[in-house]
Coordinates of C-alpha atoms in Angstrom, one line a residue:
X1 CA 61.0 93.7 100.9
X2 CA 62.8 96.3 103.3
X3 CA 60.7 99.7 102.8
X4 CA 63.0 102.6 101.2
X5 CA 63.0 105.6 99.3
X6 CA 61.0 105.5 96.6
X7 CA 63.5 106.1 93.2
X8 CA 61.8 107.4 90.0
X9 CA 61.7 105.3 87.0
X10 CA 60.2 106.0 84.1
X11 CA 59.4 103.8 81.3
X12 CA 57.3 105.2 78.7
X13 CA 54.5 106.5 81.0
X14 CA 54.0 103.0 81.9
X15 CA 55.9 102.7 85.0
X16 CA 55.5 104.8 88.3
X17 CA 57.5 105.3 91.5
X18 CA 59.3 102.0 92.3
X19 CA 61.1 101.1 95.5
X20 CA 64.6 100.2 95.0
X21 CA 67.7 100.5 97.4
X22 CA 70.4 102.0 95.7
X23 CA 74.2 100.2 96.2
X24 CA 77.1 100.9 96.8
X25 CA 78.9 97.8 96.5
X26 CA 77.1 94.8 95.3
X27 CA 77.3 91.9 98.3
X28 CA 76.3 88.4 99.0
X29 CA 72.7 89.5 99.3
X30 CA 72.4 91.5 96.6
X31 CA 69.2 94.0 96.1
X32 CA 68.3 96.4 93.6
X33 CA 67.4 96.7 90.3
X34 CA 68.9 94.7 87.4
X35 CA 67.9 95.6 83.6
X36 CA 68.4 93.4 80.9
X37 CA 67.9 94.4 77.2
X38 CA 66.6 92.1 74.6
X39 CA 63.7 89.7 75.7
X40 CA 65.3 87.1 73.1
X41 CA 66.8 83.7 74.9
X42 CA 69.6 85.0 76.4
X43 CA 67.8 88.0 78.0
X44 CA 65.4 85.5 79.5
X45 CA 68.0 83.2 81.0
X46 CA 69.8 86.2 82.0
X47 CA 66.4 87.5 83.7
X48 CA 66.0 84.0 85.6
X49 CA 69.3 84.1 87.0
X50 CA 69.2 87.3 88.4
X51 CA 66.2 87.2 89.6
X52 CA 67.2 85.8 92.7
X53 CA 69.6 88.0 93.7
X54 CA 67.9 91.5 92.8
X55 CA 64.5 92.9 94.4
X56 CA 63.1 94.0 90.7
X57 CA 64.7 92.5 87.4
X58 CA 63.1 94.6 84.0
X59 CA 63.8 93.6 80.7
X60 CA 63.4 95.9 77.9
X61 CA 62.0 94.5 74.5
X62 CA 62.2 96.3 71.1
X63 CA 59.4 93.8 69.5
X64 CA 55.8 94.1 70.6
X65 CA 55.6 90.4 72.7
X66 CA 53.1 88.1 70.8
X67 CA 51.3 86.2 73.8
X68 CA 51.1 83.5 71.2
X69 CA 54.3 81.3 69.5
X70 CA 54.5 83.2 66.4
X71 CA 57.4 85.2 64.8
X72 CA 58.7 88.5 65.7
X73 CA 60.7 90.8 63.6
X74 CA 63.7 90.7 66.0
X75 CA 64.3 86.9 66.2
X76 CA 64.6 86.7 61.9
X77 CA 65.8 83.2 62.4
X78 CA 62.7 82.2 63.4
X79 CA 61.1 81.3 60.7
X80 CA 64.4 79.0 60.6
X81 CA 64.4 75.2 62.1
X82 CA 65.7 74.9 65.7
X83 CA 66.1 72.1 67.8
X84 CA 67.5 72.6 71.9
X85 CA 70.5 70.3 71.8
X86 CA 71.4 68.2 74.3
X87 CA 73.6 70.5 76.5
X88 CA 71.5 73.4 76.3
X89 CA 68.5 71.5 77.3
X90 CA 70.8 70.0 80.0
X91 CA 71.3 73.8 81.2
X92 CA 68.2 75.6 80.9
X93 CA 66.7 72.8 82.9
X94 CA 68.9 73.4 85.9
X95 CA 68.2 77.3 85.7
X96 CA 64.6 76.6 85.1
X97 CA 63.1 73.7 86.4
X98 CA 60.4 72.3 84.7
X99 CA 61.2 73.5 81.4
X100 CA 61.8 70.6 79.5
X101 CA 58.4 69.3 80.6
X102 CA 56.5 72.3 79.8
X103 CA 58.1 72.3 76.3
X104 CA 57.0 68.3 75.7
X105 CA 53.4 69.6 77.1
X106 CA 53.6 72.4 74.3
X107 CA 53.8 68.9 71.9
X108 CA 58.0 69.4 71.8
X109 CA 59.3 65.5 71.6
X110 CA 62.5 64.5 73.1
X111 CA 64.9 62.9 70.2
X112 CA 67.6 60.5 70.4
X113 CA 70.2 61.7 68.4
X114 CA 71.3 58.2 67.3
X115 CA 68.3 56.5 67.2
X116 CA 65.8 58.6 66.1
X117 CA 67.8 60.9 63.7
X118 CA 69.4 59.9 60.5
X119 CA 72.7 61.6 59.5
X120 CA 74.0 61.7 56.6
X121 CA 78.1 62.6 56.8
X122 CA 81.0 62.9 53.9
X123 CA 81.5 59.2 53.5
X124 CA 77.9 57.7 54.1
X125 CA 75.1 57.4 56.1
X126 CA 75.5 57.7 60.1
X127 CA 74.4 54.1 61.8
X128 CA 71.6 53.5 63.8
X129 CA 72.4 53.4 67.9
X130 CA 72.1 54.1 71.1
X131 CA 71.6 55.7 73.2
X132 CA 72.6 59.0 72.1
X133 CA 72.1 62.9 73.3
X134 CA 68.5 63.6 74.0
X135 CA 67.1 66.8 72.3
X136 CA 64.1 68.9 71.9
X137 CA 63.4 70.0 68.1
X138 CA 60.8 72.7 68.1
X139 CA 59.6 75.9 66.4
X140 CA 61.7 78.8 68.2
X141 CA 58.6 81.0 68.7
X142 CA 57.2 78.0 70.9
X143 CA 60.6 77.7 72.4
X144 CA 61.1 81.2 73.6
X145 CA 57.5 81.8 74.5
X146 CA 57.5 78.8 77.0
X147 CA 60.8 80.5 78.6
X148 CA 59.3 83.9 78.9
X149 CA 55.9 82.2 81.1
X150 CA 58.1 80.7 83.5
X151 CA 60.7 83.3 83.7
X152 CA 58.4 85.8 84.2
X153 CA 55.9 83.7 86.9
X154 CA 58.0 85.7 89.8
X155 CA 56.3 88.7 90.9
X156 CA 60.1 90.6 90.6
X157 CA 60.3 90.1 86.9
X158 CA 58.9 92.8 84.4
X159 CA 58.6 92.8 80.7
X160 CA 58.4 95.9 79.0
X161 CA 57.6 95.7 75.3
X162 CA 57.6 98.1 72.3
X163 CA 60.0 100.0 73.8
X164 CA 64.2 100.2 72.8
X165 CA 67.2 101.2 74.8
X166 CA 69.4 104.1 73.0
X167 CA 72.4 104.7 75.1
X168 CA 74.3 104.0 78.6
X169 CA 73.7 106.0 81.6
X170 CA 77.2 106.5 83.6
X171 CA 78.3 107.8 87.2
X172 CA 79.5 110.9 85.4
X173 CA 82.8 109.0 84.7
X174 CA 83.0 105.9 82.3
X175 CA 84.2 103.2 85.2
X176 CA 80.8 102.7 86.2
X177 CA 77.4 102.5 84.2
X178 CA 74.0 103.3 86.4
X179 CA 71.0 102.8 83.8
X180 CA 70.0 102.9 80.1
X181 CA 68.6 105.7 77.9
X182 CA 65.0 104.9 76.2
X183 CA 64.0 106.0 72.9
X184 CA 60.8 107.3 74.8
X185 CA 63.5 110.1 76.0
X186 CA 63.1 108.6 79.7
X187 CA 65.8 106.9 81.6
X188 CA 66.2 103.5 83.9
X189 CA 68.6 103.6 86.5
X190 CA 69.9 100.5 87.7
X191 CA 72.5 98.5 89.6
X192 CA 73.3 96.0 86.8
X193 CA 72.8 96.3 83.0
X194 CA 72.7 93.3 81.0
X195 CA 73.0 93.9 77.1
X196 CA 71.6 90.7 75.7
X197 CA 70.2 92.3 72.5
X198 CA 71.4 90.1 70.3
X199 CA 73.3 90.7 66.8
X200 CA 72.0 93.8 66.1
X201 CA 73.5 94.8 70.0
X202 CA 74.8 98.8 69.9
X203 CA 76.9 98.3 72.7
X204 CA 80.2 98.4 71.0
X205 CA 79.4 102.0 69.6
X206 CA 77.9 103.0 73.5
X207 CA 81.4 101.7 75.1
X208 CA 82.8 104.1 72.1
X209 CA 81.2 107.0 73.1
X210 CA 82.0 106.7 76.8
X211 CA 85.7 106.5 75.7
X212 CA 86.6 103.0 75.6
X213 CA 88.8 102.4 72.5
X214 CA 86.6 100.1 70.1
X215 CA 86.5 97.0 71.1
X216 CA 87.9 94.3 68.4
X217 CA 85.8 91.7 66.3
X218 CA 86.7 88.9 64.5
X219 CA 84.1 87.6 61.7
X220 CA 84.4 84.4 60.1
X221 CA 81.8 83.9 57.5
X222 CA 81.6 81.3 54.5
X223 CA 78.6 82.9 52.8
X224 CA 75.7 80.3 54.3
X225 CA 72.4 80.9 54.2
X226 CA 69.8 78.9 55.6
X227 CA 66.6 78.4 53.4
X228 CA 63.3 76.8 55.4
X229 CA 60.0 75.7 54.6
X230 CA 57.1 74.3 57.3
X231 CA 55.0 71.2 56.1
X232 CA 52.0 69.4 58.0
X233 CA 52.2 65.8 58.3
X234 CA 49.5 64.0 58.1
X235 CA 50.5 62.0 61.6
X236 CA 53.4 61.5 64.0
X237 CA 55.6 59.9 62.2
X238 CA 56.3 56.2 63.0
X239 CA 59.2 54.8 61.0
X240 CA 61.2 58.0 61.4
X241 CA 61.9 61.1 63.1
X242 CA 64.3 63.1 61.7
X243 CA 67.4 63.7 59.0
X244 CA 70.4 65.8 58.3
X245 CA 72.4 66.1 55.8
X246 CA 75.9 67.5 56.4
X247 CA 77.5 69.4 53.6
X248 CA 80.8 68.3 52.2
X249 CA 83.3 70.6 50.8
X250 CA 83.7 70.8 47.4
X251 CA 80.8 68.6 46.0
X252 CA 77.9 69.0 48.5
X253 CA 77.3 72.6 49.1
X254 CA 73.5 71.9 50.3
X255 CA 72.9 70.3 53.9
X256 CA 69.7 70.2 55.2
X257 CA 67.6 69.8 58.4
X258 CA 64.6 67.9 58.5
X259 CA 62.9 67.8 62.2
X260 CA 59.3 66.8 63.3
X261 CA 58.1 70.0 65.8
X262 CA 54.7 70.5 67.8
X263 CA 51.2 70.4 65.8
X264 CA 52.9 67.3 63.7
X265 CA 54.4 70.1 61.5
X266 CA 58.0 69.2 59.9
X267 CA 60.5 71.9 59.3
X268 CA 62.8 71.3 56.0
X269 CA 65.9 73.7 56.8
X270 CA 68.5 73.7 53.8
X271 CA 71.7 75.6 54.7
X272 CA 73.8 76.4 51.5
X273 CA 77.5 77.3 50.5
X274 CA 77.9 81.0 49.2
X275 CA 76.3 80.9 45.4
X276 CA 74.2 77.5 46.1
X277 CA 71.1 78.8 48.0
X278 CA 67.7 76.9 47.0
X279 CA 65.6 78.5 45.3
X280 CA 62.3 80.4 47.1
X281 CA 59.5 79.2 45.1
X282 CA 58.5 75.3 44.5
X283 CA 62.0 74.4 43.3
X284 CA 62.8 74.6 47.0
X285 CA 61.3 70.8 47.4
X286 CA 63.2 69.2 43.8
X287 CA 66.2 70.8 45.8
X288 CA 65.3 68.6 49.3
X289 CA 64.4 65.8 47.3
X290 CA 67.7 65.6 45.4
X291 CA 69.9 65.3 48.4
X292 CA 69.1 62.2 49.5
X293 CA 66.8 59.2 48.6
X294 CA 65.4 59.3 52.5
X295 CA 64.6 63.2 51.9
X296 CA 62.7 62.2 49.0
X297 CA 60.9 59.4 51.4
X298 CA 59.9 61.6 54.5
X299 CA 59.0 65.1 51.8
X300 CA 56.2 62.7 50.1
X301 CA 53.6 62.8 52.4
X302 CA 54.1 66.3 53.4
X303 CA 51.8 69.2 53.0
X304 CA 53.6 72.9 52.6
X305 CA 52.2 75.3 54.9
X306 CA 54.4 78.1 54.3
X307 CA 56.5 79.3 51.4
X308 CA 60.7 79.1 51.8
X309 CA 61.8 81.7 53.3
X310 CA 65.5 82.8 53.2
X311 CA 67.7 83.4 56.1
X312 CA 71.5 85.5 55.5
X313 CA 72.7 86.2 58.5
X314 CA 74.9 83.2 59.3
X315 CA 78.2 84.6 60.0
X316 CA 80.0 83.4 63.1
X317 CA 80.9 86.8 64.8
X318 CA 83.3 87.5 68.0
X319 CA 83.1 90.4 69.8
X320 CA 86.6 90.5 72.3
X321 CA 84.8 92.5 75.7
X322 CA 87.2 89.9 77.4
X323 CA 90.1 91.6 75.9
X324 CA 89.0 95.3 76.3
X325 CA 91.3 97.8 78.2
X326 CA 89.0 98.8 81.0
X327 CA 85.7 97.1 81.5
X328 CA 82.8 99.3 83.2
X329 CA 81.1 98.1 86.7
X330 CA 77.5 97.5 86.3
X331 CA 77.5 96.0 83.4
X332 CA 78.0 93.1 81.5
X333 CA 77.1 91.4 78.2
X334 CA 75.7 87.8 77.0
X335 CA 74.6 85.9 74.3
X336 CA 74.5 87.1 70.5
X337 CA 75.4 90.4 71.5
X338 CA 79.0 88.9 72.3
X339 CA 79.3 86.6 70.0
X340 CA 76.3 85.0 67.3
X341 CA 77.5 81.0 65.7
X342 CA 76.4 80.0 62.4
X343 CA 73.1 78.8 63.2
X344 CA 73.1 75.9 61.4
X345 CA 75.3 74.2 63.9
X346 CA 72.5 74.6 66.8
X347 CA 75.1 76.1 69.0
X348 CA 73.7 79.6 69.5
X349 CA 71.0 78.8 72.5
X350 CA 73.5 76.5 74.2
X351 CA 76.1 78.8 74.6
X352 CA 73.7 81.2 76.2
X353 CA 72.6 79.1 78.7
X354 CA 76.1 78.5 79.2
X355 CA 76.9 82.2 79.8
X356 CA 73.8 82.4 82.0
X357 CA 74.9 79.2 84.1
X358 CA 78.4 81.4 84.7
X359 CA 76.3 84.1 85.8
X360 CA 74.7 82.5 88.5
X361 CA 77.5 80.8 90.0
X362 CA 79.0 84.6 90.0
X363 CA 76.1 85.9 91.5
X364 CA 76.3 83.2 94.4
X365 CA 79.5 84.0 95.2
X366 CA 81.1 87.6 97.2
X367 CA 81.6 90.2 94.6
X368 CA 84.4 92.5 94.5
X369 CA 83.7 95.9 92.3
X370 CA 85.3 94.8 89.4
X371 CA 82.9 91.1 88.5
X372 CA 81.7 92.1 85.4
X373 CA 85.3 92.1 84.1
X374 CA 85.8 89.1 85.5
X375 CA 82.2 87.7 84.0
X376 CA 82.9 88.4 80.6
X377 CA 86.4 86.4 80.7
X378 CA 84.6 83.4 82.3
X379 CA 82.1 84.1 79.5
X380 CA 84.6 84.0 77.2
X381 CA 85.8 80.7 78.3
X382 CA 82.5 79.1 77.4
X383 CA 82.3 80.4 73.6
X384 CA 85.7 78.8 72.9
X385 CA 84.9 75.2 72.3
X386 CA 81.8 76.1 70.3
X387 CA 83.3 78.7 68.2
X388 CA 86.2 75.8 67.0
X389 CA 83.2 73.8 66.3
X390 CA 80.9 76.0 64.1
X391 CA 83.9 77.5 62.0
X392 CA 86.1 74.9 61.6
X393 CA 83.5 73.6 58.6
X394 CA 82.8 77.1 57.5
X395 CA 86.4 77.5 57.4
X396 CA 86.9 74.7 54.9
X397 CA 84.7 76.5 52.8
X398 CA 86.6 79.9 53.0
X399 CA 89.6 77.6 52.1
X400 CA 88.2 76.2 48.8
X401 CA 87.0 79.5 48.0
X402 CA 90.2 81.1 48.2
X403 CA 93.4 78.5 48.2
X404 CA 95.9 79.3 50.5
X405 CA 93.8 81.3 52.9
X406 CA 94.3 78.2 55.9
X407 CA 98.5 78.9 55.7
X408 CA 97.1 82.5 57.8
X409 CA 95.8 80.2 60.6
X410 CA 98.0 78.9 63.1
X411 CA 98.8 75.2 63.0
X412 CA 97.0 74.0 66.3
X413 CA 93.3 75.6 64.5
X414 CA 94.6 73.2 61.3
X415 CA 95.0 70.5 63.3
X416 CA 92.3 70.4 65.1
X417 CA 90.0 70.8 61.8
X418 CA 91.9 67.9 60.1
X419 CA 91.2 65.9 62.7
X420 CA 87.5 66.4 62.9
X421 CA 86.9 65.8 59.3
X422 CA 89.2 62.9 60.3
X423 CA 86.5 62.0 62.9
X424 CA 83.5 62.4 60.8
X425 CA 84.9 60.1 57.9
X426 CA 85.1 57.8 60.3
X427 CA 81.4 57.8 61.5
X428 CA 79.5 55.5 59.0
X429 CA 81.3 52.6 59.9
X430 CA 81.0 52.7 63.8
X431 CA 78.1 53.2 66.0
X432 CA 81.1 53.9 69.0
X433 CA 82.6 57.2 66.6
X434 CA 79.1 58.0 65.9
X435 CA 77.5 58.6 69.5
X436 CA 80.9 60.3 70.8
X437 CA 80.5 62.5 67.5
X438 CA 77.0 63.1 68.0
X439 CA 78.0 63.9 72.4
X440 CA 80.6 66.4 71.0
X441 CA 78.5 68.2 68.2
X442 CA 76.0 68.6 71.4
X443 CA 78.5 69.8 73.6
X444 CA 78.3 67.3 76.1
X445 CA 82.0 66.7 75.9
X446 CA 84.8 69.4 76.1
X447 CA 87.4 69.6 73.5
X448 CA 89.5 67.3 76.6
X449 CA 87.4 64.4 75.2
X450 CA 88.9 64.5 71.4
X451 CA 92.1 63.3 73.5
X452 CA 91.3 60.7 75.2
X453 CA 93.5 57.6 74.1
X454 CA 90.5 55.0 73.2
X455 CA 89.2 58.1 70.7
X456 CA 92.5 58.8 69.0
X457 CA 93.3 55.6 68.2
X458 CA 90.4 54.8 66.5
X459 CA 90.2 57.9 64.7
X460 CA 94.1 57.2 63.8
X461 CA 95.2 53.9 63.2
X462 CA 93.5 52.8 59.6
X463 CA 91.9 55.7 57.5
X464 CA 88.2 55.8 57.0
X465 CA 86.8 53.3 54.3
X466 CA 83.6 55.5 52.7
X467 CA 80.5 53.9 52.7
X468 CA 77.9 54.4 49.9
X469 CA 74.8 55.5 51.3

């Protein structure tokens, strides 16, 4: 590292003097300091990604940092279940290799979708095939701590706990943001701000106060909650892996999740239509049991280890920086802070890694003054597929709950969900349907693949004949 003068930052009393070159223009070969907010999933892809293009990355974290995989009050879901789909594993293993195998040496198995799972859909039971996506069901505590060890194995990566960011520090005018405020009262300057805070971000009110115009949301929300319990097996279990249970609108409000993680524990996840949550207390398992006769099989030999706990925040939320007037230099924004998925659909972590991924191929690139803007379109690009997927059910829901309400879409968002539901009737009764569905849920394929000839004409020329399951 080139010697310079030494810029003050102060974190708390816990950081002294550190040398940083200050820029004027960010280049090819970028140096400086980057801070990212939030030490969640998207703060540490973020963090591994810019790593190699700035001399000292920091990221700020509100939680205290358990060393081991337990909770923490900022990541409420979790105490949810969580499995790394397919594409997101795909993802975080090109940013960080090694990943994958240091989650199946934490006792994370890898899953085939269609052969190890068992999915229960509208009109019957999914068939058994393969091969099909490959993912990683684990406990999300495990999940993030194994990405915060080899994020932060570089010696230019620095986590700073217990400690929250209050505001934006700017060049004097709004164009250009140069730090963060800290609720210690100190400041960190920097060259690049990342918000990836999560839900709870405060960067819409920050923009405010510099004097952007607020920046528009759209919030689509069907009411779901997700109710989860964790049970102990009394071995790996042999004759199956895995079940979910998708809802159907009207008469199945109650899905479920049923996944084998590390320690042979098994997390029972039931997500629930607005006024149709399980109950918290030992009802929880009569609930599970009831959906389907294969729940009932794979709860038996369980042994509770926890007791339900009840998750609310499931909205699918979509913050438009894309669309904002002016966009600041220096700063940019990922992950749930831009825009959270209903978590049931597993889609949150693989769109992160998918912002991160656009990141990096930024960052390799010559940057002009104005990037961020252009990062937070490209951004946007990635959320779009993904956000058709995880409301396009919850929007059924909003529909039944208040008839009419799908005439105030346009006809192309109609289409699209008619022909999904379309798709997934047509699952039971062909293992093909079933391992392009299964690709598509994991984001493997783009929305180019619903298209292709072979697919529509399958899903089009007969209608789906329901199988009882």
């Amino acid at each position: 590292m080139t010697a310079t003068a030494p810029r003050l930052t102060i974190i708390d009393d816990r950081c002294s003097a550190r040398s940083a070159p200050a820029m004027d223009a960010m280049s090819h070969h970028t140096t400086g300091q980057a801070v990212v907010i939030g030490a969640g999933i998207a703060g540490l892809l973020a963090a591994r990604v810019l790593r190699d293009r700035f001399e000292q990355v920091t990221i700020i974290e509100r939680d205290t940092l358990p060393s081991a995989p337990i909770p923490r009050p900022g990541v409420p879901q979790g105490r949810q279940a969580n499995a790394l789909m397919a594409q997101g594993r795909a993802v975080i293993e090109e940013l960080c290799p090694g990943f994958t195998t240091r989650l199946t040496d934490a006792g994370a198995r890898t899953l085939d979708m269609c052969r190890d799972m068992r999915m229960r859909l509208d009109a019957g039971l999914a068939p058994v095939t393969q091969p099909g996506p490959p993912f990683q069901p684990s406990s999300r505590p495990l999940l993030e701590t194994t990405l915060r060890s080899l994020v932060t194995e570089a010696a230019n990566v620095e986590v700073v706990d217990g400690q929250a960011v209050t505001g934006l520090i700017t060049d004097g005018t709004p164009s250009r943001v140069t730090g963060v405020r800290l609720r210690s009262g100190g400041r960190l300057t920097a060259d690049l701000v990342v918000d990836a805070s999560g839900r709870t971000s405060h960067l819409r009110d920050w923009l405010t106060e510099r004097g952007m115009p607020r920046v528009r949301e759209t919030t689509i929300s069907a009411g779901t909650t997700c109710t989860t319990r964790f049970y102990q097996a009394p071995e790996t279990p042999t004759t199956w892996m895995g079940f979910v249970a998708a809802q159907h609108v009207p008469h199945r409000p109650v899905g479920a999740y049923i996944l084998p993680i590390e320690h042979h524990q098994v997390v029972v996840s039931l997500y629930s239509a607005k006024g149709h949550d399980p109950p918290t207390d030992d009802g929880f398992v009569q609930v599970a049991r009831g959906l389907h006769e294969l729940c009932a099989d794979i709860l038996e030999p369980l042994r509770p280890l926890t007791r339900p706990v009840r998750y609310g925040h499931c909205a699918n939320r979509m913050i438009h920086y894309d669309r904002a007037p002016w966009w600041p230099d220096g700063l940019i924004a990922l992950g749930d802070a831009v825009c959270t998925l209903n978590p049931v659909y597993a889609q949150g972590i693989t769109t992160a890694a998918s912002q991160a991924r656009v990141l990096r191929n930024i960052l390799a690139g010559d940057l002009d003054g104005h990037w961020t803007r252009r990062f937070q379109r490209l951004a946007r690009r990635e959320l779009a597929w993904p956000w058709l997927l995880a409301t396009a059910v919850d929007q059924e829901w909003i529909d039944h709950a208040h008839p009419g309400s799908n005439r105030r879409r346009g006809l192309p968002n109609r289409l699209a969900n008619w022909y999904i539901a379309r798709w997934r009737d047509h699952v039971p009764t062909s293992p093909y349907l079933y391992r392009e569905f299964a690709r598509t849920m994991h984001m493997l394929d783009g929305p180019a693949s619903l298209a292709r000839p072979a697919l529509v004409i399958r899903i089009l020329r007969r209608p789906p004949r329901v199988v009882m399951d």
